[in-house]
Coordinates of C-alpha atoms in Angstrom, one line a residue:
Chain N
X1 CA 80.2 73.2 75.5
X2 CA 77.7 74.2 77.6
X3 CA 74.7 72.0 75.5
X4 CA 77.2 69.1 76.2
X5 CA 77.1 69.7 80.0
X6 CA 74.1 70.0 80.6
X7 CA 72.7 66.8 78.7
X8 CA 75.2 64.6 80.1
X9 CA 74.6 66.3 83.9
X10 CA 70.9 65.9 82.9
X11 CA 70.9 62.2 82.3
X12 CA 73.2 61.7 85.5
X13 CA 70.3 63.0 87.7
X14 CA 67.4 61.2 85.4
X15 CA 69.4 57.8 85.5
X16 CA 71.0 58.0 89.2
X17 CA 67.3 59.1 90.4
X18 CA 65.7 56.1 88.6
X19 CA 67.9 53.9 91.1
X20 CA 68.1 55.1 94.4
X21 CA 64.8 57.2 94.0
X22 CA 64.6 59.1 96.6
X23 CA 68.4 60.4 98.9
X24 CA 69.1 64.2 99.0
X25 CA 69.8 65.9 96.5
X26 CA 68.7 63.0 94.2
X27 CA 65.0 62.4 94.1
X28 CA 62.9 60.9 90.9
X29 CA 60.2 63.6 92.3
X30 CA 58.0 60.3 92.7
X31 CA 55.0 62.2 94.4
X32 CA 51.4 61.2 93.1
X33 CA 52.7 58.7 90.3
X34 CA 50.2 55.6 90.8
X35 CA 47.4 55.7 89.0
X36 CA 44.1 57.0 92.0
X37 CA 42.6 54.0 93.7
X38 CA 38.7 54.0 93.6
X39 CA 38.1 55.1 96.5
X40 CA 39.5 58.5 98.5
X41 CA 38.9 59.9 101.6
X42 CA 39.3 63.1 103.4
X43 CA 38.7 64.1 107.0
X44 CA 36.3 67.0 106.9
X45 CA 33.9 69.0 110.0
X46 CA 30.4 68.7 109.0
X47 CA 28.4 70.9 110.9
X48 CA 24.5 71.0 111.9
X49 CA 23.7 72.3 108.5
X50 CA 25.3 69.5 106.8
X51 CA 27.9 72.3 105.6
X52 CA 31.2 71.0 105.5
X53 CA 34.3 73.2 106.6
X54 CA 38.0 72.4 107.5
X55 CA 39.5 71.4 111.0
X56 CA 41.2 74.9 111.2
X57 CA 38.0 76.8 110.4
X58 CA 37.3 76.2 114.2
X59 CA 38.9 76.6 117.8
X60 CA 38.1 75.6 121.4
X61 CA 37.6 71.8 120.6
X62 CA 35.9 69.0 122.9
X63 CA 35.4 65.9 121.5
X64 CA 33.9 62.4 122.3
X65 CA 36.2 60.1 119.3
X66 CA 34.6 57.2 117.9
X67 CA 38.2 56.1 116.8
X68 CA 41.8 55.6 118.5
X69 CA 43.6 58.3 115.9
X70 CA 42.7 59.9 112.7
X71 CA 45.0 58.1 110.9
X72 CA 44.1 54.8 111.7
X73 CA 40.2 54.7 110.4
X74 CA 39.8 51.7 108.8
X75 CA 38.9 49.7 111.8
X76 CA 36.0 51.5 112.5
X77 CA 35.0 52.9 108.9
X78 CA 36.3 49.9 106.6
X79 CA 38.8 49.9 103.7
X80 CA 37.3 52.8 101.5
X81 CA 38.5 55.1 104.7
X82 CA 42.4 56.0 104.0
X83 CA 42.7 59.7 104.2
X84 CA 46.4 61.0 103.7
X85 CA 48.5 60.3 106.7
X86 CA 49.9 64.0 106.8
X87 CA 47.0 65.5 105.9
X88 CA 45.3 63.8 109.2
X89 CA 48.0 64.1 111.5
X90 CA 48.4 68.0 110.7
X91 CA 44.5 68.0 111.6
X92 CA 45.2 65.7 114.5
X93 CA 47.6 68.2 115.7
X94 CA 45.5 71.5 114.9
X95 CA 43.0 69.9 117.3
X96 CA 45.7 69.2 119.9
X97 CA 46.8 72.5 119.6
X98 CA 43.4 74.2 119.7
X99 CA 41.9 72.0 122.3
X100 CA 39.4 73.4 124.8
X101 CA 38.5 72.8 128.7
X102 CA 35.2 73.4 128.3
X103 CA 32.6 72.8 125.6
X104 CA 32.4 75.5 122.9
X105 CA 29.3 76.6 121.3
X106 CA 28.7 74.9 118.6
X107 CA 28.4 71.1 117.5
X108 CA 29.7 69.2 114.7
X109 CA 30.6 65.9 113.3
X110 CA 34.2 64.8 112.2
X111 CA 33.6 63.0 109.7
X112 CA 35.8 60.5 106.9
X113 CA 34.4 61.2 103.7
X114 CA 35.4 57.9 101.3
X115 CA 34.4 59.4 97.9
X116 CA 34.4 57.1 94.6
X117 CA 35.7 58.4 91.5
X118 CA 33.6 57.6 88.8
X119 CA 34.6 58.5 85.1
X120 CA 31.2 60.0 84.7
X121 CA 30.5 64.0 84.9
X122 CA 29.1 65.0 87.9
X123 CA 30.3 65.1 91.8
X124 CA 31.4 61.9 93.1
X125 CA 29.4 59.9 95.1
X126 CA 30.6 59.4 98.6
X127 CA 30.1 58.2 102.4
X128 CA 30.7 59.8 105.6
X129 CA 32.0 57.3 108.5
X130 CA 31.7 59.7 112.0
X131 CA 34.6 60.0 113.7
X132 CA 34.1 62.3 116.5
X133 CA 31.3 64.3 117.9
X134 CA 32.8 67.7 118.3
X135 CA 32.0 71.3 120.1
X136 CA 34.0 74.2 118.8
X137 CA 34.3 77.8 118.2
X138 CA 33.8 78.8 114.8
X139 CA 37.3 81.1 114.0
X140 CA 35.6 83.8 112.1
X141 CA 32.5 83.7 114.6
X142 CA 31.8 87.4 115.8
Chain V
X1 CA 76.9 72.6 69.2
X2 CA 76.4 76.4 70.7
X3 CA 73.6 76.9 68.2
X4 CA 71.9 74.4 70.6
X5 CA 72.2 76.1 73.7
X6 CA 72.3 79.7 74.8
X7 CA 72.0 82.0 78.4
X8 CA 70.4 85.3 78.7
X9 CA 73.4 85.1 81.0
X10 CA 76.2 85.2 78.2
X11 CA 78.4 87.9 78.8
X12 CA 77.3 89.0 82.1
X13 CA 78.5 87.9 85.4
X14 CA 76.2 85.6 87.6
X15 CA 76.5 86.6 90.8
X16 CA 72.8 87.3 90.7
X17 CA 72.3 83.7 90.0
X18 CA 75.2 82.1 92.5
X19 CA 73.6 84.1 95.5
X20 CA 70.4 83.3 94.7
X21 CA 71.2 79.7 94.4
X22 CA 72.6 79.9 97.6
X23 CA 69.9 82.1 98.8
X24 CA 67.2 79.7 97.6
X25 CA 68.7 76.7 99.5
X26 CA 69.5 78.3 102.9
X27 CA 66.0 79.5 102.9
X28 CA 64.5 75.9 102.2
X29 CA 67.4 74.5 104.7
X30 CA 66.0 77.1 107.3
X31 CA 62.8 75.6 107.2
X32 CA 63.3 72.1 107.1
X33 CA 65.2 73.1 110.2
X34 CA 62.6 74.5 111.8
X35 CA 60.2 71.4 111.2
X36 CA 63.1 68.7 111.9
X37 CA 64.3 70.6 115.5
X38 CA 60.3 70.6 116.9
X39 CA 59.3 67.4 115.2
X40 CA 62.7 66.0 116.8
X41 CA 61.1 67.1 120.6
X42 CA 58.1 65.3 119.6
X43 CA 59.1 61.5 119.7
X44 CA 55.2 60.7 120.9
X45 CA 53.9 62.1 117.3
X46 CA 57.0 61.9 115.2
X47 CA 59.2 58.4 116.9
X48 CA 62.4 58.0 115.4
X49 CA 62.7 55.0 112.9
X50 CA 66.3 54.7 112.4
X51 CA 70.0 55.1 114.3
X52 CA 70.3 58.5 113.1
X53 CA 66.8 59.3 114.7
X54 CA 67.9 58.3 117.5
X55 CA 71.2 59.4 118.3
X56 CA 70.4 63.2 116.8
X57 CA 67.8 63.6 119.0
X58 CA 69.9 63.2 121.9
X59 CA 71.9 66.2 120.9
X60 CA 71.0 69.5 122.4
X61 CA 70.0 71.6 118.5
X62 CA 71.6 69.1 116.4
X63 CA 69.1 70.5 113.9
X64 CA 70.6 73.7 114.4
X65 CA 74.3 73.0 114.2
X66 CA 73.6 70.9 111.0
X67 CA 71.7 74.0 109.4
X68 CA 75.0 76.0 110.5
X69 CA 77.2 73.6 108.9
X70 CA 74.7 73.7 105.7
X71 CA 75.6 77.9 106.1
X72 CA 79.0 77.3 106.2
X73 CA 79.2 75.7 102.7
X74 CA 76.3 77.9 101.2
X75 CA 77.9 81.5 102.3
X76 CA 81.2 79.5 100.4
X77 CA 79.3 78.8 97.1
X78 CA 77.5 82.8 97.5
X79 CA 80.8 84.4 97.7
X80 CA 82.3 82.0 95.4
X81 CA 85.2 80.8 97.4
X82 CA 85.9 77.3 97.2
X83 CA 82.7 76.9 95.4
X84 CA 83.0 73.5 94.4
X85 CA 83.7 71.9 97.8
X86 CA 81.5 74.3 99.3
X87 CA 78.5 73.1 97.2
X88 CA 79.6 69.5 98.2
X89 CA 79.8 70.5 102.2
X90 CA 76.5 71.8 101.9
X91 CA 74.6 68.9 100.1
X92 CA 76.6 66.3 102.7
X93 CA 75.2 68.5 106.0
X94 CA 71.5 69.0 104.2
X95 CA 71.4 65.4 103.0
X96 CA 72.0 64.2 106.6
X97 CA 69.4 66.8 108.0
X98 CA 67.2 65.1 105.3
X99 CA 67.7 61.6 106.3
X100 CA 67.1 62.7 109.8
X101 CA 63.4 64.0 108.9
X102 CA 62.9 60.9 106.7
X103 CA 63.4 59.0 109.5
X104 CA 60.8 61.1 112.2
X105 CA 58.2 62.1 109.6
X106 CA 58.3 58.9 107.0
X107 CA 59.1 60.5 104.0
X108 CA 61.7 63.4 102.7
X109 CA 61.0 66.9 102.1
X110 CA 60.2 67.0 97.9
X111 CA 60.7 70.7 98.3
X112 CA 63.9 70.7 99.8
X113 CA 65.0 68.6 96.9
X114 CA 64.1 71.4 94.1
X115 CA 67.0 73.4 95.4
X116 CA 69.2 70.8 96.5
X117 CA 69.3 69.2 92.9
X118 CA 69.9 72.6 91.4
X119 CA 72.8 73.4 94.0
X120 CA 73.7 69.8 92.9
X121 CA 74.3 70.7 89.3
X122 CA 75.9 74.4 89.6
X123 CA 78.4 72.4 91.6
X124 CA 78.9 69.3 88.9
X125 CA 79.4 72.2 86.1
X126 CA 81.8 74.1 88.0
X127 CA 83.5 71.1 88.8
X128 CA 83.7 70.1 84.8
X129 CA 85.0 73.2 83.9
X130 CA 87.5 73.3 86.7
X131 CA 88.4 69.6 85.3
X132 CA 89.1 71.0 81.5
X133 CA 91.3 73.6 83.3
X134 CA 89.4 76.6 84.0
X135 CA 91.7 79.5 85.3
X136 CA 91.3 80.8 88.8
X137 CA 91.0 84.4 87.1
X138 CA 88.1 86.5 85.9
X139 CA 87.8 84.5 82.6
X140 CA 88.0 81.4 84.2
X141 CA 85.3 82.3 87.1
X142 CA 83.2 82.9 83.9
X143 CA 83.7 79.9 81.9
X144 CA 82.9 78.3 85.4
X145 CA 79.6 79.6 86.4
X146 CA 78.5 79.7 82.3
X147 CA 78.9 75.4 83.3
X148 CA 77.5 75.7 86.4
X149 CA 74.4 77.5 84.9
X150 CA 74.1 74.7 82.7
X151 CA 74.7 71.8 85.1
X152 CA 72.0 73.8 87.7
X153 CA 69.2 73.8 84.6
X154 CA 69.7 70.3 83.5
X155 CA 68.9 68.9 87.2
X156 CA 66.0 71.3 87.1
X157 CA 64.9 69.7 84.2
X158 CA 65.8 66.3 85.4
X159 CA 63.1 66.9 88.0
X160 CA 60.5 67.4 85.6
X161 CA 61.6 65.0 83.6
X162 CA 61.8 63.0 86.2
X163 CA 58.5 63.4 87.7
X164 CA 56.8 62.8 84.4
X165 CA 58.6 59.4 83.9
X166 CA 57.6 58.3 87.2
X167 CA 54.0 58.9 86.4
X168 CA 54.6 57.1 82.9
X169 CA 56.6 53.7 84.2
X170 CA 54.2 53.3 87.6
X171 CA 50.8 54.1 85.8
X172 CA 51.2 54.3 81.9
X173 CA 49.1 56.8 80.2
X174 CA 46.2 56.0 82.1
X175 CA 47.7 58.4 84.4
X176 CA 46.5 61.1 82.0
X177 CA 42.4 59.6 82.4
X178 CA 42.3 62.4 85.0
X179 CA 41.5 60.5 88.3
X180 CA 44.8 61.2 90.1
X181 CA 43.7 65.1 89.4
X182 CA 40.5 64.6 90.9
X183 CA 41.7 62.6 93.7
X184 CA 44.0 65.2 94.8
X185 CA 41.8 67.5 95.1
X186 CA 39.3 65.7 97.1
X187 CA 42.2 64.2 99.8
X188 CA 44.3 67.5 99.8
X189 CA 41.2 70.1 100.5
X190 CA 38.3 70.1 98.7
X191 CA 37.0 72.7 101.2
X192 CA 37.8 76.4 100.1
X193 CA 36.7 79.2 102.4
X194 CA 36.5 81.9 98.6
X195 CA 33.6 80.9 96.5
X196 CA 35.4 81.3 93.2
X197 CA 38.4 78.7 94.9
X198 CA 35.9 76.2 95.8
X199 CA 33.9 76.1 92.4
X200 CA 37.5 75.9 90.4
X201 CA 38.2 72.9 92.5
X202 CA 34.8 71.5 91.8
X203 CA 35.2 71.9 88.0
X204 CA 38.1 69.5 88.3
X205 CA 36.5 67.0 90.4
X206 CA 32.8 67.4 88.7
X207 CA 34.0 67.8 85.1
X208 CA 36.5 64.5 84.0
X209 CA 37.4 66.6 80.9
X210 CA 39.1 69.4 82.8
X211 CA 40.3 66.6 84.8
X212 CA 41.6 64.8 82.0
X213 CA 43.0 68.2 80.1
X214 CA 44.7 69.1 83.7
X215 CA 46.2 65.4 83.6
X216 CA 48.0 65.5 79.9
X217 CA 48.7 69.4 80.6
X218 CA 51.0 68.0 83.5
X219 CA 52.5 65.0 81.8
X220 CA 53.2 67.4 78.8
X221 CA 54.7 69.9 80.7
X222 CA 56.8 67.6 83.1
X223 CA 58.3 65.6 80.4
X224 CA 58.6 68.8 78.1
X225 CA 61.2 70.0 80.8
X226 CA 63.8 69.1 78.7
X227 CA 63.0 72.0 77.0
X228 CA 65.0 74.3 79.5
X229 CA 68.2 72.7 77.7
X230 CA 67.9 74.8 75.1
X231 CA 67.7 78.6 74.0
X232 CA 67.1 81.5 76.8
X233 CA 63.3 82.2 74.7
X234 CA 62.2 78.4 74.7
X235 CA 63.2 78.1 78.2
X236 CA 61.4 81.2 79.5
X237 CA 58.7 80.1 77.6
X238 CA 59.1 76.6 79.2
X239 CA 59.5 78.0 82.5
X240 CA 56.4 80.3 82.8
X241 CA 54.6 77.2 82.0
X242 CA 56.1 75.1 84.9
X243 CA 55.6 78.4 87.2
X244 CA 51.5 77.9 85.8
X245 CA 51.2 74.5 86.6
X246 CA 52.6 75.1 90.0
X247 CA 49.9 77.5 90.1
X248 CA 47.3 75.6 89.5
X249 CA 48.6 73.1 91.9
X250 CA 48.7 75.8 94.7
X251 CA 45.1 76.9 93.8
X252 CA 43.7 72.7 93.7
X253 CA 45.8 71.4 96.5
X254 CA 47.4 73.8 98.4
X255 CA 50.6 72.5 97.8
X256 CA 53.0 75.3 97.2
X257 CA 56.1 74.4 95.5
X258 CA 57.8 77.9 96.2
X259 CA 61.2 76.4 95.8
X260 CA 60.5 76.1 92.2
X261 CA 58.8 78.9 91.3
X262 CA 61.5 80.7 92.9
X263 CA 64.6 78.4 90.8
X264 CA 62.4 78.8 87.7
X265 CA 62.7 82.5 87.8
X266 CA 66.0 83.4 88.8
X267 CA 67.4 80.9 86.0
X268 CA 65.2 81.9 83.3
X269 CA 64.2 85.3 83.6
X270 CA 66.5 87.4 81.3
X271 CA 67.6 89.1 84.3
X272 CA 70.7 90.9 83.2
X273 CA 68.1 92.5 80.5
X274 CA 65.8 93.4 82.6
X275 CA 68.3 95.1 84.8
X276 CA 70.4 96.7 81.6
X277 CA 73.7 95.1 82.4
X278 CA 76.4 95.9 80.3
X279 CA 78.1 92.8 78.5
X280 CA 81.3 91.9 78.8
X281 CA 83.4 89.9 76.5
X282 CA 82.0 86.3 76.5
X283 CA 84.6 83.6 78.4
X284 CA 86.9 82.1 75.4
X285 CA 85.6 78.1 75.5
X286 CA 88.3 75.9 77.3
X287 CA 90.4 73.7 75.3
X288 CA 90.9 70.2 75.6
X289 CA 88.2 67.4 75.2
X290 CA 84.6 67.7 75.1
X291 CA 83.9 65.3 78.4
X292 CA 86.9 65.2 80.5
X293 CA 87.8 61.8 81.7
X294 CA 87.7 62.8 85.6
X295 CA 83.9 64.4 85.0
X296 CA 83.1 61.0 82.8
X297 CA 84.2 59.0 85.8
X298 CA 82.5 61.3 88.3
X299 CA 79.1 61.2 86.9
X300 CA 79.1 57.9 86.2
X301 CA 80.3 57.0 89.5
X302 CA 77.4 58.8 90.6
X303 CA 74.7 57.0 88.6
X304 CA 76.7 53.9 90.1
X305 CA 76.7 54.6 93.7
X306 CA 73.0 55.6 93.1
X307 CA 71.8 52.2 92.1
X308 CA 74.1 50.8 94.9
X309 CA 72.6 53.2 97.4
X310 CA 68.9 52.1 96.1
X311 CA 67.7 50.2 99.7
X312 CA 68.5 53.2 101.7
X313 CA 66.9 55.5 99.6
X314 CA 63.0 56.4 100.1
X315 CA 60.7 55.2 97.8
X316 CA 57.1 56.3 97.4
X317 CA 53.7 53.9 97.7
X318 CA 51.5 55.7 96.0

């Protein structure tokens, strides 16, 4: 009995998920299907080493933005510049939230890394669009 | 038929598993809460899209009262009273807190829907055996949840399943060329702050092998999901699999999918082993036929009003 319930509860989920894709509880877990597109791009802090380092690694920001919001690049840095839309606006807001009246020590680019995947070995080549000159406090900074 | 399936469960009561269920889901409720109420007082970063949106938001912790009203039904389904209608409250109140964060942050919470889908089926099985006439005493509480464990793994393995066919129709088996790996990596965080996290992300974005093994690994193991709908040693085995590729995502992306590797667990793990519960007589099957006609109507009324319900539900670009 219990084989036959759970097949025929299973293909109720499988097909009713297949039409209306996405409504709680039903989902056809959809997430990261497509195949990638060429090109991929990531917001990343690149500081005056050329080291590159996440948006929380720092506090106390200033910045002077060479764009209108992090998720809307492409104006600026072209079509090869569409970073995930959460992924910026949870940046957007760290930066909000960590925001500083005066300057902090230390300067660095935010930058929009487009990177090309490339079936060959070897780290993808890739191209860094500024998006705002920043100072900040490095978090684990003594 | 029964040499098909089997529970580590068999002949032990699952109260274990019904609270956890309900455990599961009120913690994943509690935090879409959270994010829904202070995303909700944040129209400038999160506007509401839709009527819902709007008129929630102009509710003094509407969030809040819908979580309650998610509790309501969940503290029903842990104590088993009313179970089935219960489970139903609670889905309705959750899948309206989930339409509201649709609405303000543009997509649904996946996570939530891990628990929601397995709350889903504990409550379809308990409903089938309540429709073949399953006794309100102890037998018939145990012919109940023995359904309800099955109903509660095959949506679990309808997500899997699920997931894997998505990948399949939308991109073929080029999905498996490794490039969605590598590009997840690189737009998640590709940054690590531990040496030995950064270089195992590299080796998946440097080396298109790994890439490509990590790709058919996860199409493999997503469509193998099915494999849960079988015996209790194939489906640990199956699960501790899932639980590693969950893993791995964690370690790539940082994309923790707790609710399953909490579900995967508690619904696998021989539990009443491990614990050295005593058995008790196993719950005599119920008579009657094999599908009911009200469950045959129910579930395919569902698959129907799913197909009808297609424009309002959310459906993914990429």
């Amino acid at each position: 009995m219990p084989f036959v319930v759970a097949w025929a509860i299973f293909a109720t989920y499988v097909l009713a998920a297949r039409g209306v894709r996405n409504l709680f509880p039903i989902s056809v877990f959809d997430m990261y299907q497509a195949h990638a597109p060429e090109y991929v791009a990531r917001v990343l802090v690149v500081d005056a080493h050329g080291a590159t380092a996440e948006v929380d690694a720092f506090d106390d920001w200033t910045c002077e933005w060479e764009v209108e919001r992090l998720d809307r690049l492409e104006p600026v840095c072209g079509s090869r510049h569409r970073p995930i839309e959460y992924v910026t606006r949870d940046q957007t807001h760290w930066i909000e939230r960590h925001a500083a009246e005066t300057p902090g020590p230390e300067t660095v680019t935010l930058v929009s890394r487009a990177y090309r995947l490339r079936p060959e070995a070897g780290a993808p080549p890739h191209e860094d669009c500024a998006v705002a000159r920043c100072t900040v406090r490095r978090r684990d900074a003594p | 038929m029964s040499r098909l399936w089997g529970s580590w469960w068999d002949g032990h009561p699952r109260t274990v598993m019904r609270i956890g269920i309900a455990v599961i889901v009120g913690l994943e409720q509690l935090v879409e809460t959270f994010q829904v109420d202070w995303q909700s007082r944040a129209p400038d970063k999160y506007p509401p899209t839709g009527a819902l949106s709007r008129w929630l938001a102009e509710v003094p912790g509407a969030a809040w009262v819908l979580f309650a009203l998610i509790g309501i039904g969940l503290v029903a389904v842990a104590r088993d009273r009313r179970p089935i209608a219960g489970g139903l409250w609670a889905l309705a109140w959750a899948a309206v807190l989930s339409e509201w964060q649709t609405q303000i942050f543009g997509s649904p919470s996946r996570n939530a829907f891990f628990p929601g889908a397995v709350l889903l089926g504990w409550t379809l099985g308990q409903a089938w055996a309540v429709s073949m006439g399953a006794r309100a005493d102890r037998e018939g509480k145990a012919s109940r949840e023995r359904l309800g464990e099955a109903g509660a793994l095959a949506c679990l393995a309808a997500a899997y399943v699920g997931s894997g066919l998505s990948k399949l129709l939308t991109a073929g088996v080029s999905w498996a060329d490794g490039a969605q790996i590598r590009a997840l990596v690189l737009q998640q965080q590709p940054v690590a702050r531990w040496d030995w996290l950064a270089a195992y992300r590299e080796a998946f974005v440097v080396d298109p092998n790994v890439a490509v093994a990590a790709s058919v690994g996860t199409l493999v193991l997503e469509c193998g999901g099915l494999l849960l709908l079988f015996g209790p040693r194939l489906r640990l085995a199956w699960a501790t699999l899932l639980v590693a590729l969950h893993v791995n995502i964690t370690l790539l992306c940082t994309m923790p999918y707790v609710e399953p590797m909490l579900l995967l667990p508690l619904t696998c793990i021989p539990w009443p082993t491990v614990f050295r519960r005593p058995p008790s007589a196993r719950p005599a099957e119920p008579g009657g036929p094999v599908i009911p006609w009200p469950m045959a109507v129910a579930l395919l009324g569902l698959v129907v009003a799913a197909w009808l319900a297609a424009p309002w539900g959310w459906r993914a670009t990429g």
